[in-house]
Amino acid sequence: YIRGKLRVMLSLRLMAASKGIVERTCKYLPLLINNNRKVNDFVDHLMPVFRPSWKEEKLRVLNINEGLGVTNELIAVYQEDIRDDVLIIRVNGPNSELFIDREMELMVLCLLAQAGVNPPVYCQFTNGLCYGFVKGQMLKLDELKDSTVLHRIAKTMAKFHTLKLPDKYEREETVP
């Protein structure tokens, strides 16, 4: 619904290495987010669908890469009293689709979310994405020596590297 703007559902067929074909649905909103109005656009169009219980007056916004992003602008949005539920709004940089395959990127993000190694993708809009956030921390040097931590890293990386892309994205090319 989204004030009449939610019109299209994209179904992406994703292949997981051991699960065959899995269907993943990602909402598409024909919405162009203005970099200067990211928060307003979130409140007006995305919040009513993905976080209808959130209150505008409790909304907090963190510019993640203000002035640092090479291709994208990122903001984290959350409620002041619920810091464990964070949405990331990513506005693609101008002309970044010329060197980033956005279709493949979306497919990979959804595939990784399906496998449990990436946050969920809530929607794609005309010039970006809305997705979840995984809270984490940088590992300290002594933690990198901990066999339990190393095992968890190796297990996650193995899961990541055994995922199968749909055939149209498989490439045989090698880098010299």
CSV table of N, CA and C in Angstrom, one decimal:
chain,number,residue,atom,x,y,z
A,1,TYR,N,0.8,-1.2,0.0
A,1,TYR,CA,0.0,0.0,0.0
A,1,TYR,C,0.8,1.2,0.0
A,2,ILE,N,1.6,1.6,1.0
A,2,ILE,CA,2.5,2.7,1.1
A,2,ILE,C,2.0,3.9,0.3
A,3,ARG,N,0.8,4.4,0.7
A,3,ARG,CA,0.2,5.5,0.0
A,3,ARG,C,0.1,5.3,-1.5
A,4,GLY,N,-0.2,4.1,-1.9
A,4,GLY,CA,-0.4,3.8,-3.3
A,4,GLY,C,0.9,3.5,-4.0
A,5,LYS,N,2.0,3.5,-3.4
A,5,LYS,CA,3.3,3.4,-4.1
A,5,LYS,C,3.8,1.9,-4.2
A,6,LEU,N,3.3,1.1,-3.3
A,6,LEU,CA,3.8,-0.3,-3.4
A,6,LEU,C,3.0,-1.0,-4.5
A,7,ARG,N,3.7,-1.2,-5.6
A,7,ARG,CA,3.0,-1.8,-6.8
A,7,ARG,C,3.6,-3.1,-7.3
A,8,VAL,N,4.8,-3.3,-7.0
A,8,VAL,CA,5.5,-4.4,-7.7
A,8,VAL,C,6.1,-5.3,-6.6
A,9,MET,N,6.0,-6.6,-6.8
A,9,MET,CA,6.7,-7.6,-6.0
A,9,MET,C,7.7,-8.3,-6.9
A,10,LEU,N,9.0,-8.2,-6.4
A,10,LEU,CA,10.0,-8.9,-7.2
A,10,LEU,C,10.2,-10.3,-6.5
A,11,SER,N,10.2,-11.3,-7.3
A,11,SER,CA,10.5,-12.6,-6.8
A,11,SER,C,11.8,-13.0,-7.4
A,12,LEU,N,12.7,-13.3,-6.5
A,12,LEU,CA,14.1,-13.7,-6.9
A,12,LEU,C,14.2,-15.2,-6.6
A,13,ARG,N,14.5,-16.0,-7.6
A,13,ARG,CA,14.7,-17.4,-7.3
A,13,ARG,C,16.2,-17.5,-7.0
A,14,LEU,N,16.5,-18.1,-5.8
A,14,LEU,CA,17.8,-18.2,-5.4
A,14,LEU,C,18.1,-19.7,-5.1
A,15,MET,N,19.3,-20.0,-5.5
A,15,MET,CA,19.8,-21.4,-5.3
A,15,MET,C,20.7,-21.5,-4.1
A,16,ALA,N,20.4,-22.3,-3.1
A,16,ALA,CA,21.3,-22.5,-2.0
A,16,ALA,C,21.9,-23.9,-2.3
A,17,ALA,N,23.2,-24.0,-2.0
A,17,ALA,CA,24.0,-25.2,-2.3
A,17,ALA,C,23.3,-26.5,-2.0
A,18,SER,N,22.7,-26.6,-0.8
A,18,SER,CA,22.1,-27.9,-0.4
A,18,SER,C,20.6,-27.9,-0.4
A,19,LYS,N,20.0,-26.8,-0.7
A,19,LYS,CA,18.5,-26.7,-0.6
A,19,LYS,C,17.8,-26.6,-1.9
A,20,GLY,N,18.4,-26.7,-3.0
A,20,GLY,CA,17.7,-26.5,-4.3
A,20,GLY,C,17.3,-25.1,-4.5
A,21,ILE,N,16.2,-24.9,-5.1
A,21,ILE,CA,15.7,-23.6,-5.5
A,21,ILE,C,14.8,-23.1,-4.3
A,22,VAL,N,15.1,-21.9,-3.9
A,22,VAL,CA,14.4,-21.2,-2.8
A,22,VAL,C,13.9,-19.9,-3.3
A,23,GLU,N,12.6,-19.6,-3.0
A,23,GLU,CA,12.0,-18.4,-3.5
A,23,GLU,C,12.2,-17.3,-2.4
A,24,ARG,N,12.7,-16.2,-2.8
A,24,ARG,CA,12.9,-15.0,-1.9
A,24,ARG,C,12.1,-13.9,-2.5
A,25,THR,N,11.3,-13.2,-1.7
A,25,THR,CA,10.5,-12.1,-2.2
A,25,THR,C,11.1,-10.8,-1.6
A,26,CYS,N,11.3,-9.9,-2.4
A,26,CYS,CA,11.8,-8.6,-2.0
A,26,CYS,C,10.8,-7.5,-2.5
A,27,LYS,N,10.3,-6.7,-1.7
A,27,LYS,CA,9.4,-5.6,-2.1
A,27,LYS,C,10.2,-4.6,-2.9
A,28,TYR,N,9.6,-4.2,-4.0
A,28,TYR,CA,10.1,-3.1,-4.8
A,28,TYR,C,9.2,-1.9,-4.7
A,29,LEU,N,9.7,-0.7,-4.3
A,29,LEU,CA,9.0,0.5,-4.2
A,29,LEU,C,9.4,1.5,-5.3
A,30,PRO,N,8.6,1.9,-6.2
A,30,PRO,CA,9.0,2.9,-7.2
A,30,PRO,C,9.1,4.2,-6.5
A,31,LEU,N,10.1,4.4,-5.7
A,31,LEU,CA,10.4,5.5,-4.9
A,31,LEU,C,11.8,6.0,-5.0
A,32,LEU,N,11.9,7.3,-5.4
A,32,LEU,CA,13.3,7.9,-5.5
A,32,LEU,C,13.6,8.6,-4.2
A,33,ILE,N,14.5,8.1,-3.4
A,33,ILE,CA,14.9,8.8,-2.2
A,33,ILE,C,15.8,9.9,-2.4
A,34,ASN,N,15.4,11.1,-1.9
A,34,ASN,CA,16.3,12.3,-2.1
A,34,ASN,C,17.3,12.3,-1.0
A,35,ASN,N,18.6,12.5,-1.3
A,35,ASN,CA,19.6,12.5,-0.3
A,35,ASN,C,19.4,13.5,0.8
A,36,ASN,N,18.8,14.6,0.4
A,36,ASN,CA,18.6,15.7,1.4
A,36,ASN,C,17.3,15.4,2.2
A,37,ARG,N,16.5,14.4,1.8
A,37,ARG,CA,15.3,14.1,2.5
A,37,ARG,C,15.2,12.7,3.0
A,38,LYS,N,16.3,12.0,3.2
A,38,LYS,CA,16.3,10.6,3.5
A,38,LYS,C,15.4,10.3,4.7
A,39,VAL,N,15.5,11.0,5.8
A,39,VAL,CA,14.8,10.8,7.0
A,39,VAL,C,13.3,11.0,6.7
A,40,ASN,N,12.9,12.1,6.0
A,40,ASN,CA,11.5,12.3,5.7
A,40,ASN,C,10.9,11.2,4.8
A,41,ASP,N,11.7,10.8,3.8
A,41,ASP,CA,11.2,9.8,2.9
A,41,ASP,C,11.1,8.5,3.7
A,42,PHE,N,12.0,8.2,4.6
A,42,PHE,CA,11.8,7.0,5.5
A,42,PHE,C,10.5,7.0,6.3
A,43,VAL,N,10.3,8.1,6.9
A,43,VAL,CA,9.1,8.3,7.8
A,43,VAL,C,7.8,8.2,6.9
A,44,ASP,N,7.9,8.8,5.8
A,44,ASP,CA,6.7,8.9,4.9
A,44,ASP,C,6.4,7.6,4.2
A,45,HIS,N,7.4,6.9,3.7
A,45,HIS,CA,7.2,5.7,2.9
A,45,HIS,C,7.6,4.4,3.4
A,46,LEU,N,8.7,4.3,4.1
A,46,LEU,CA,9.2,3.0,4.6
A,46,LEU,C,8.7,2.6,6.0
A,47,MET,N,8.8,3.5,6.9
A,47,MET,CA,8.4,3.2,8.3
A,47,MET,C,7.0,2.7,8.4
A,48,PRO,N,6.0,3.2,7.7
A,48,PRO,CA,4.6,2.7,7.8
A,48,PRO,C,4.5,1.2,7.4
A,49,VAL,N,5.4,0.8,6.6
A,49,VAL,CA,5.3,-0.6,6.1
A,49,VAL,C,6.2,-1.6,7.0
A,50,PHE,N,7.4,-1.2,7.2
A,50,PHE,CA,8.4,-2.1,7.9
A,50,PHE,C,8.5,-1.9,9.4
A,51,ARG,N,8.1,-0.7,9.9
A,51,ARG,CA,8.1,-0.5,11.3
A,51,ARG,C,6.9,0.4,11.7
A,52,PRO,N,5.7,-0.1,11.5
A,52,PRO,CA,4.5,0.7,11.8
A,52,PRO,C,4.3,1.1,13.2
A,53,SER,N,4.9,0.3,14.1
A,53,SER,CA,4.8,0.7,15.6
A,53,SER,C,5.7,1.8,16.0
A,54,TRP,N,6.7,2.1,15.2
A,54,TRP,CA,7.7,3.1,15.6
A,54,TRP,C,7.0,4.5,15.6
A,55,LYS,N,7.4,5.3,16.5
A,55,LYS,CA,6.9,6.7,16.7
A,55,LYS,C,7.9,7.7,16.1
A,56,GLU,N,7.5,8.6,15.3
A,56,GLU,CA,8.4,9.6,14.7
A,56,GLU,C,9.1,10.4,15.7
A,57,GLU,N,8.5,10.7,16.8
A,57,GLU,CA,9.2,11.5,17.9
A,57,GLU,C,10.3,10.8,18.6
A,58,LYS,N,10.3,9.4,18.5
A,58,LYS,CA,11.4,8.6,19.1
A,58,LYS,C,12.4,8.2,18.1
A,59,LEU,N,12.3,8.6,16.9
A,59,LEU,CA,13.2,8.2,15.8
A,59,LEU,C,14.6,8.8,16.0
A,60,ARG,N,15.6,8.0,15.9
A,60,ARG,CA,17.0,8.5,15.9
A,60,ARG,C,17.6,8.0,14.6
A,61,VAL,N,18.5,8.9,14.2
A,61,VAL,CA,19.2,8.7,12.9
A,61,VAL,C,20.7,8.9,13.1
A,62,LEU,N,21.4,8.0,12.5
A,62,LEU,CA,22.9,8.1,12.5
A,62,LEU,C,23.4,8.0,11.1
A,63,ASN,N,24.1,9.1,10.7
A,63,ASN,CA,24.7,9.1,9.4
A,63,ASN,C,26.0,8.2,9.5
A,64,ILE,N,26.0,7.1,8.9
A,64,ILE,CA,27.1,6.1,9.0
A,64,ILE,C,28.3,6.6,8.3
A,65,ASN,N,28.1,7.1,7.1
A,65,ASN,CA,29.3,7.4,6.3
A,65,ASN,C,29.2,8.8,5.7
A,66,GLU,N,28.7,9.7,6.5
A,66,GLU,CA,28.6,11.1,6.0
A,66,GLU,C,29.9,11.6,5.4
A,67,GLY,N,29.8,11.9,4.1
A,67,GLY,CA,31.0,12.4,3.5
A,67,GLY,C,32.1,11.4,3.2
A,68,LEU,N,31.9,10.1,3.6
A,68,LEU,CA,33.0,9.1,3.5
A,68,LEU,C,32.7,8.1,2.4
A,69,GLY,N,31.4,8.0,2.0
A,69,GLY,CA,31.0,7.0,1.1
A,69,GLY,C,31.5,7.3,-0.3
A,70,VAL,N,32.1,6.3,-0.9
A,70,VAL,CA,32.6,6.4,-2.3
A,70,VAL,C,31.4,6.3,-3.3
A,71,THR,N,30.5,5.3,-3.0
A,71,THR,CA,29.4,5.1,-3.9
A,71,THR,C,28.0,5.3,-3.3
A,72,ASN,N,27.9,5.1,-2.0
A,72,ASN,CA,26.6,5.1,-1.3
A,72,ASN,C,26.5,6.0,-0.1
A,73,GLU,N,25.3,6.5,0.2
A,73,GLU,CA,25.1,7.2,1.5
A,73,GLU,C,24.3,6.2,2.3
A,74,LEU,N,24.7,6.1,3.6
A,74,LEU,CA,24.1,5.2,4.5
A,74,LEU,C,23.6,5.9,5.8
A,75,ILE,N,22.4,5.6,6.2
A,75,ILE,CA,21.9,6.0,7.5
A,75,ILE,C,21.3,4.9,8.2
A,76,ALA,N,21.5,4.9,9.5
A,76,ALA,CA,20.9,3.9,10.4
A,76,ALA,C,19.7,4.6,11.1
A,77,VAL,N,18.6,3.9,11.2
A,77,VAL,CA,17.4,4.5,11.8
A,77,VAL,C,16.9,3.5,12.9
A,78,TYR,N,16.6,4.0,14.0
A,78,TYR,CA,16.2,3.2,15.1
A,78,TYR,C,15.3,4.1,16.1
A,79,GLN,N,14.7,3.4,17.0
A,79,GLN,CA,13.9,4.1,18.1
A,79,GLN,C,14.8,4.3,19.3
A,80,GLU,N,14.7,5.4,19.9
A,80,GLU,CA,15.6,5.7,21.0
A,80,GLU,C,15.6,4.7,22.1
A,81,ASP,N,14.4,4.0,22.3
A,81,ASP,CA,14.3,3.0,23.4
A,81,ASP,C,14.4,1.6,22.9
A,82,ILE,N,14.7,1.4,21.6
A,82,ILE,CA,14.8,0.0,21.1
A,82,ILE,C,16.1,0.0,20.2
A,83,ARG,N,17.2,0.0,20.8
A,83,ARG,CA,18.4,0.0,20.0
A,83,ARG,C,18.8,-1.3,19.3
A,84,ASP,N,18.1,-2.3,19.6
A,84,ASP,CA,18.5,-3.6,19.0
A,84,ASP,C,17.8,-3.8,17.6
A,85,ASP,N,16.9,-2.9,17.3
A,85,ASP,CA,16.1,-3.0,16.0
A,85,ASP,C,16.5,-1.8,15.2
A,86,VAL,N,17.5,-2.0,14.3
A,86,VAL,CA,18.0,-0.9,13.4
A,86,VAL,C,17.8,-1.2,12.0
A,87,LEU,N,17.3,-0.2,11.2
A,87,LEU,CA,17.2,-0.4,9.8
A,87,LEU,C,18.3,0.5,9.1
A,88,ILE,N,18.8,0.0,8.1
A,88,ILE,CA,19.8,0.7,7.3
A,88,ILE,C,19.1,1.2,6.0
A,89,ILE,N,19.2,2.5,5.7
A,89,ILE,CA,18.7,3.0,4.4
A,89,ILE,C,20.0,3.4,3.6
A,90,ARG,N,20.1,2.7,2.5
A,90,ARG,CA,21.2,3.0,1.6
A,90,ARG,C,20.7,3.6,0.3
A,91,VAL,N,21.3,4.8,0.1
A,91,VAL,CA,21.0,5.5,-1.2
A,91,VAL,C,22.2,5.3,-2.1
A,92,ASN,N,21.9,4.7,-3.3
A,92,ASN,CA,23.0,4.5,-4.2
A,92,ASN,C,23.6,5.8,-4.7
A,93,GLY,N,24.9,5.8,-4.9
A,93,GLY,CA,25.6,7.0,-5.4
A,93,GLY,C,25.2,7.2,-6.8
A,94,PRO,N,25.4,8.5,-7.3
A,94,PRO,CA,25.0,8.8,-8.7
A,94,PRO,C,25.9,8.0,-9.7
A,95,ASN,N,25.2,7.4,-10.6
A,95,ASN,CA,25.8,6.6,-11.7
A,95,ASN,C,26.6,5.4,-11.2
A,96,SER,N,26.4,5.0,-10.0
A,96,SER,CA,27.2,3.8,-9.4
A,96,SER,C,26.8,2.5,-10.1
A,97,GLU,N,25.6,2.5,-10.7
A,97,GLU,CA,25.2,1.3,-11.5
A,97,GLU,C,26.0,1.1,-12.7
A,98,LEU,N,26.8,2.1,-13.1
A,98,LEU,CA,27.7,1.9,-14.3
A,98,LEU,C,28.9,1.0,-14.0
A,99,PHE,N,29.2,0.8,-12.7
A,99,PHE,CA,30.3,-0.1,-12.3
A,99,PHE,C,29.9,-1.1,-11.2
A,100,ILE,N,28.7,-1.1,-10.8
A,100,ILE,CA,28.2,-2.1,-9.8
A,100,ILE,C,26.9,-2.7,-10.4
A,101,ASP,N,26.9,-4.0,-10.5
A,101,ASP,CA,25.8,-4.7,-11.0
A,101,ASP,C,24.7,-4.8,-9.9
A,102,ARG,N,23.8,-3.9,-9.9
A,102,ARG,CA,22.8,-3.8,-8.8
A,102,ARG,C,21.9,-5.0,-8.7
A,103,GLU,N,21.6,-5.6,-9.9
A,103,GLU,CA,20.7,-6.8,-9.9
A,103,GLU,C,21.4,-7.9,-9.2
A,104,MET,N,22.7,-8.1,-9.5
A,104,MET,CA,23.5,-9.2,-8.9
A,104,MET,C,23.7,-8.9,-7.4
A,105,GLU,N,24.0,-7.6,-7.1
A,105,GLU,CA,24.2,-7.3,-5.7
A,105,GLU,C,23.0,-7.6,-4.9
A,106,LEU,N,21.8,-7.3,-5.3
A,106,LEU,CA,20.5,-7.6,-4.6
A,106,LEU,C,20.3,-9.1,-4.5
A,107,MET,N,20.6,-9.8,-5.5
A,107,MET,CA,20.4,-11.2,-5.5
A,107,MET,C,21.4,-11.8,-4.5
A,108,VAL,N,22.6,-11.4,-4.4
A,108,VAL,CA,23.6,-11.9,-3.5
A,108,VAL,C,23.2,-11.6,-2.0
A,109,LEU,N,22.8,-10.3,-1.8
A,109,LEU,CA,22.4,-9.9,-0.5
A,109,LEU,C,21.2,-10.8,0.0
A,110,CYS,N,20.2,-11.0,-0.8
A,110,CYS,CA,19.1,-11.9,-0.5
A,110,CYS,C,19.5,-13.3,-0.2
A,111,LEU,N,20.4,-13.8,-1.1
A,111,LEU,CA,20.9,-15.2,-0.9
A,111,LEU,C,21.7,-15.3,0.4
A,112,LEU,N,22.5,-14.3,0.8
A,112,LEU,CA,23.3,-14.4,2.0
A,112,LEU,C,22.3,-14.3,3.2
A,113,ALA,N,21.3,-13.5,3.1
A,113,ALA,CA,20.3,-13.4,4.2
A,113,ALA,C,19.6,-14.7,4.4
A,114,GLN,N,19.2,-15.3,3.3
A,114,GLN,CA,18.6,-16.7,3.3
A,114,GLN,C,19.5,-17.7,4.0
A,115,ALA,N,20.8,-17.6,3.8
A,115,ALA,CA,21.7,-18.5,4.4
A,115,ALA,C,22.0,-18.1,5.9
A,116,GLY,N,21.6,-17.0,6.3
A,116,GLY,CA,21.8,-16.5,7.7
A,116,GLY,C,23.1,-15.9,7.9
A,117,VAL,N,23.8,-15.4,6.9
A,117,VAL,CA,25.1,-14.7,7.1
A,117,VAL,C,25.0,-13.2,6.7
A,118,ASN,N,23.8,-12.7,6.5
A,118,ASN,CA,23.6,-11.3,6.2
A,118,ASN,C,22.2,-10.9,6.8
A,119,PRO,N,22.0,-9.6,7.1
A,119,PRO,CA,20.7,-9.2,7.6
A,119,PRO,C,19.7,-9.3,6.5
A,120,PRO,N,18.4,-9.3,6.8
A,120,PRO,CA,17.3,-9.3,5.8
A,120,PRO,C,17.3,-8.1,5.0
A,121,VAL,N,16.9,-8.2,3.7
A,121,VAL,CA,16.7,-7.1,2.8
A,121,VAL,C,15.2,-6.9,2.8
A,122,TYR,N,14.7,-5.7,3.3
A,122,TYR,CA,13.3,-5.4,3.4
A,122,TYR,C,12.7,-4.9,2.1
A,123,CYS,N,13.4,-4.1,1.4
A,123,CYS,CA,12.9,-3.6,0.1
A,123,CYS,C,14.0,-3.0,-0.7
A,124,GLN,N,13.8,-2.9,-2.0
A,124,GLN,CA,14.6,-2.2,-2.9
A,124,GLN,C,13.7,-1.0,-3.4
A,125,PHE,N,14.3,0.2,-3.4
A,125,PHE,CA,13.6,1.3,-4.0
A,125,PHE,C,14.4,1.8,-5.2
A,126,THR,N,13.9,2.7,-5.9
A,126,THR,CA,14.5,3.1,-7.2
A,126,THR,C,16.0,3.3,-7.1
A,127,ASN,N,16.4,4.0,-6.1
A,127,ASN,CA,17.9,4.3,-6.0
A,127,ASN,C,18.5,3.8,-4.7
A,128,GLY,N,18.1,2.6,-4.2
A,128,GLY,CA,18.7,2.1,-3.0
A,128,GLY,C,18.0,0.9,-2.4
A,129,LEU,N,18.4,0.7,-1.1
A,129,LEU,CA,17.8,-0.5,-0.4
A,129,LEU,C,17.5,-0.1,1.0
A,130,CYS,N,16.6,-0.9,1.6
A,130,CYS,CA,16.4,-0.8,3.1
A,130,CYS,C,16.7,-2.2,3.6
A,131,TYR,N,17.6,-2.4,4.5
A,131,TYR,CA,17.9,-3.7,5.1
A,131,TYR,C,18.2,-3.6,6.5
A,132,GLY,N,18.3,-4.8,7.1
A,132,GLY,CA,18.5,-4.9,8.6
A,132,GLY,C,20.0,-4.6,8.9
A,133,PHE,N,20.2,-4.7,10.2
A,133,PHE,CA,21.6,-4.4,10.7
A,133,PHE,C,21.9,-5.5,11.7
A,134,VAL,N,23.2,-6.0,11.6
A,134,VAL,CA,23.6,-7.0,12.5
A,134,VAL,C,24.6,-6.3,13.5
A,135,LYS,N,24.3,-6.3,14.7
A,135,LYS,CA,25.1,-5.7,15.7
A,135,LYS,C,26.4,-6.5,15.9
A,136,GLY,N,27.5,-5.9,16.0
A,136,GLY,CA,28.7,-6.6,16.2
A,136,GLY,C,29.8,-5.8,16.8
A,137,GLN,N,31.0,-6.3,16.9
A,137,GLN,CA,32.1,-5.6,17.4
A,137,GLN,C,33.4,-6.0,16.7
A,138,MET,N,34.3,-5.2,16.6
A,138,MET,CA,35.6,-5.5,16.1
A,138,MET,C,36.3,-6.5,17.0
A,139,LEU,N,37.0,-7.5,16.5
A,139,LEU,CA,37.7,-8.4,17.3
A,139,LEU,C,39.0,-7.8,17.7
A,140,LYS,N,39.4,-8.1,18.9
A,140,LYS,CA,40.7,-7.7,19.5
A,140,LYS,C,41.7,-8.8,19.1
A,141,LEU,N,43.0,-8.4,19.1
A,141,LEU,CA,44.0,-9.3,18.7
A,141,LEU,C,44.0,-10.6,19.5
A,142,ASP,N,43.8,-10.6,20.8
A,142,ASP,CA,43.7,-11.8,21.6
A,142,ASP,C,42.5,-12.7,21.3
A,143,GLU,N,41.4,-12.1,20.8
A,143,GLU,CA,40.3,-12.8,20.4
A,143,GLU,C,40.5,-13.6,19.2
A,144,LEU,N,41.4,-13.1,18.3
A,144,LEU,CA,41.7,-13.8,17.1
A,144,LEU,C,42.6,-15.1,17.4
A,145,LYS,N,43.1,-15.2,18.6
A,145,LYS,CA,43.9,-16.4,18.9
A,145,LYS,C,43.0,-17.4,19.6
A,146,ASP,N,41.8,-17.1,19.9
A,146,ASP,CA,40.8,-18.0,20.6
A,146,ASP,C,40.3,-19.0,19.6
A,147,SER,N,40.5,-20.3,19.9
A,147,SER,CA,40.1,-21.3,18.9
A,147,SER,C,38.5,-21.3,18.7
A,148,THR,N,37.8,-21.0,19.7
A,148,THR,CA,36.3,-20.9,19.6
A,148,THR,C,35.9,-19.8,18.6
A,149,VAL,N,36.5,-18.7,18.7
A,149,VAL,CA,36.3,-17.6,17.8
A,149,VAL,C,36.7,-18.0,16.3
A,150,LEU,N,37.9,-18.5,16.2
A,150,LEU,CA,38.4,-18.9,14.9
A,150,LEU,C,37.5,-20.0,14.3
A,151,HIS,N,37.0,-20.9,15.1
A,151,HIS,CA,36.1,-21.9,14.5
A,151,HIS,C,34.8,-21.3,14.0
A,152,ARG,N,34.2,-20.3,14.7
A,152,ARG,CA,33.0,-19.7,14.3
A,152,ARG,C,33.3,-18.9,13.0
A,153,ILE,N,34.4,-18.2,12.9
A,153,ILE,CA,34.7,-17.5,11.7
A,153,ILE,C,34.9,-18.4,10.5
A,154,ALA,N,35.6,-19.5,10.7
A,154,ALA,CA,35.8,-20.5,9.7
A,154,ALA,C,34.5,-21.1,9.2
A,155,LYS,N,33.6,-21.4,10.2
A,155,LYS,CA,32.3,-22.0,9.9
A,155,LYS,C,31.4,-21.0,9.0
A,156,THR,N,31.4,-19.8,9.4
A,156,THR,CA,30.7,-18.8,8.7
A,156,THR,C,31.3,-18.6,7.3
A,157,MET,N,32.6,-18.5,7.2
A,157,MET,CA,33.2,-18.3,5.9
A,157,MET,C,33.0,-19.5,5.0
A,158,ALA,N,33.0,-20.7,5.5
A,158,ALA,CA,32.7,-21.9,4.7
A,158,ALA,C,31.3,-21.9,4.2
A,159,LYS,N,30.3,-21.5,5.0
A,159,LYS,CA,29.0,-21.3,4.6
A,159,LYS,C,28.8,-20.3,3.5
A,160,PHE,N,29.5,-19.2,3.7
A,160,PHE,CA,29.5,-18.1,2.7
A,160,PHE,C,30.0,-18.6,1.3
A,161,HIS,N,31.2,-19.3,1.4
A,161,HIS,CA,31.8,-19.7,0.1
A,161,HIS,C,31.2,-21.0,-0.5
A,162,THR,N,30.3,-21.7,0.1
A,162,THR,CA,29.7,-22.8,-0.5
A,162,THR,C,28.3,-22.5,-1.1
A,163,LEU,N,27.9,-21.3,-1.0
A,163,LEU,CA,26.6,-20.9,-1.5
A,163,LEU,C,26.7,-20.9,-3.1
A,164,LYS,N,25.6,-21.4,-3.7
A,164,LYS,CA,25.6,-21.5,-5.1
A,164,LYS,C,24.8,-20.3,-5.7
A,165,LEU,N,25.4,-19.6,-6.6
A,165,LEU,CA,24.6,-18.6,-7.3
A,165,LEU,C,23.8,-19.2,-8.4
A,166,PRO,N,22.6,-18.6,-8.7
A,166,PRO,CA,21.9,-19.0,-9.9
A,166,PRO,C,22.8,-19.1,-11.1
A,167,ASP,N,22.5,-20.0,-12.0
A,167,ASP,CA,23.3,-20.3,-13.2
A,167,ASP,C,23.7,-19.0,-14.0
A,168,LYS,N,22.7,-18.1,-14.1
A,168,LYS,CA,23.0,-16.9,-14.9
A,168,LYS,C,24.1,-16.0,-14.3
A,169,TYR,N,24.4,-16.2,-13.1
A,169,TYR,CA,25.5,-15.4,-12.4
A,169,TYR,C,26.8,-16.2,-12.2
A,170,GLU,N,26.8,-17.5,-12.5
A,170,GLU,CA,28.1,-18.2,-12.4
A,170,GLU,C,29.0,-17.8,-13.4
A,171,ARG,N,30.2,-17.5,-13.1
A,171,ARG,CA,31.3,-17.1,-14.0
A,171,ARG,C,32.4,-18.0,-14.0
A,172,GLU,N,32.9,-18.3,-15.1
A,172,GLU,CA,34.1,-19.2,-15.3
A,172,GLU,C,35.4,-18.4,-15.4
A,173,GLU,N,35.3,-17.1,-15.4
A,173,GLU,CA,36.4,-16.2,-15.6
A,173,GLU,C,37.4,-16.3,-14.5
A,174,THR,N,38.7,-16.2,-14.8
A,174,THR,CA,39.7,-16.2,-13.8
A,174,THR,C,40.5,-14.9,-14.0
A,175,VAL,N,41.1,-14.5,-12.9
A,175,VAL,CA,41.9,-13.3,-12.9
A,175,VAL,C,43.3,-13.7,-13.1
A,176,PRO,N,44.0,-13.1,-14.1
A,176,PRO,CA,45.4,-13.5,-14.3
A,176,PRO,C,46.3,-13.1,-13.2
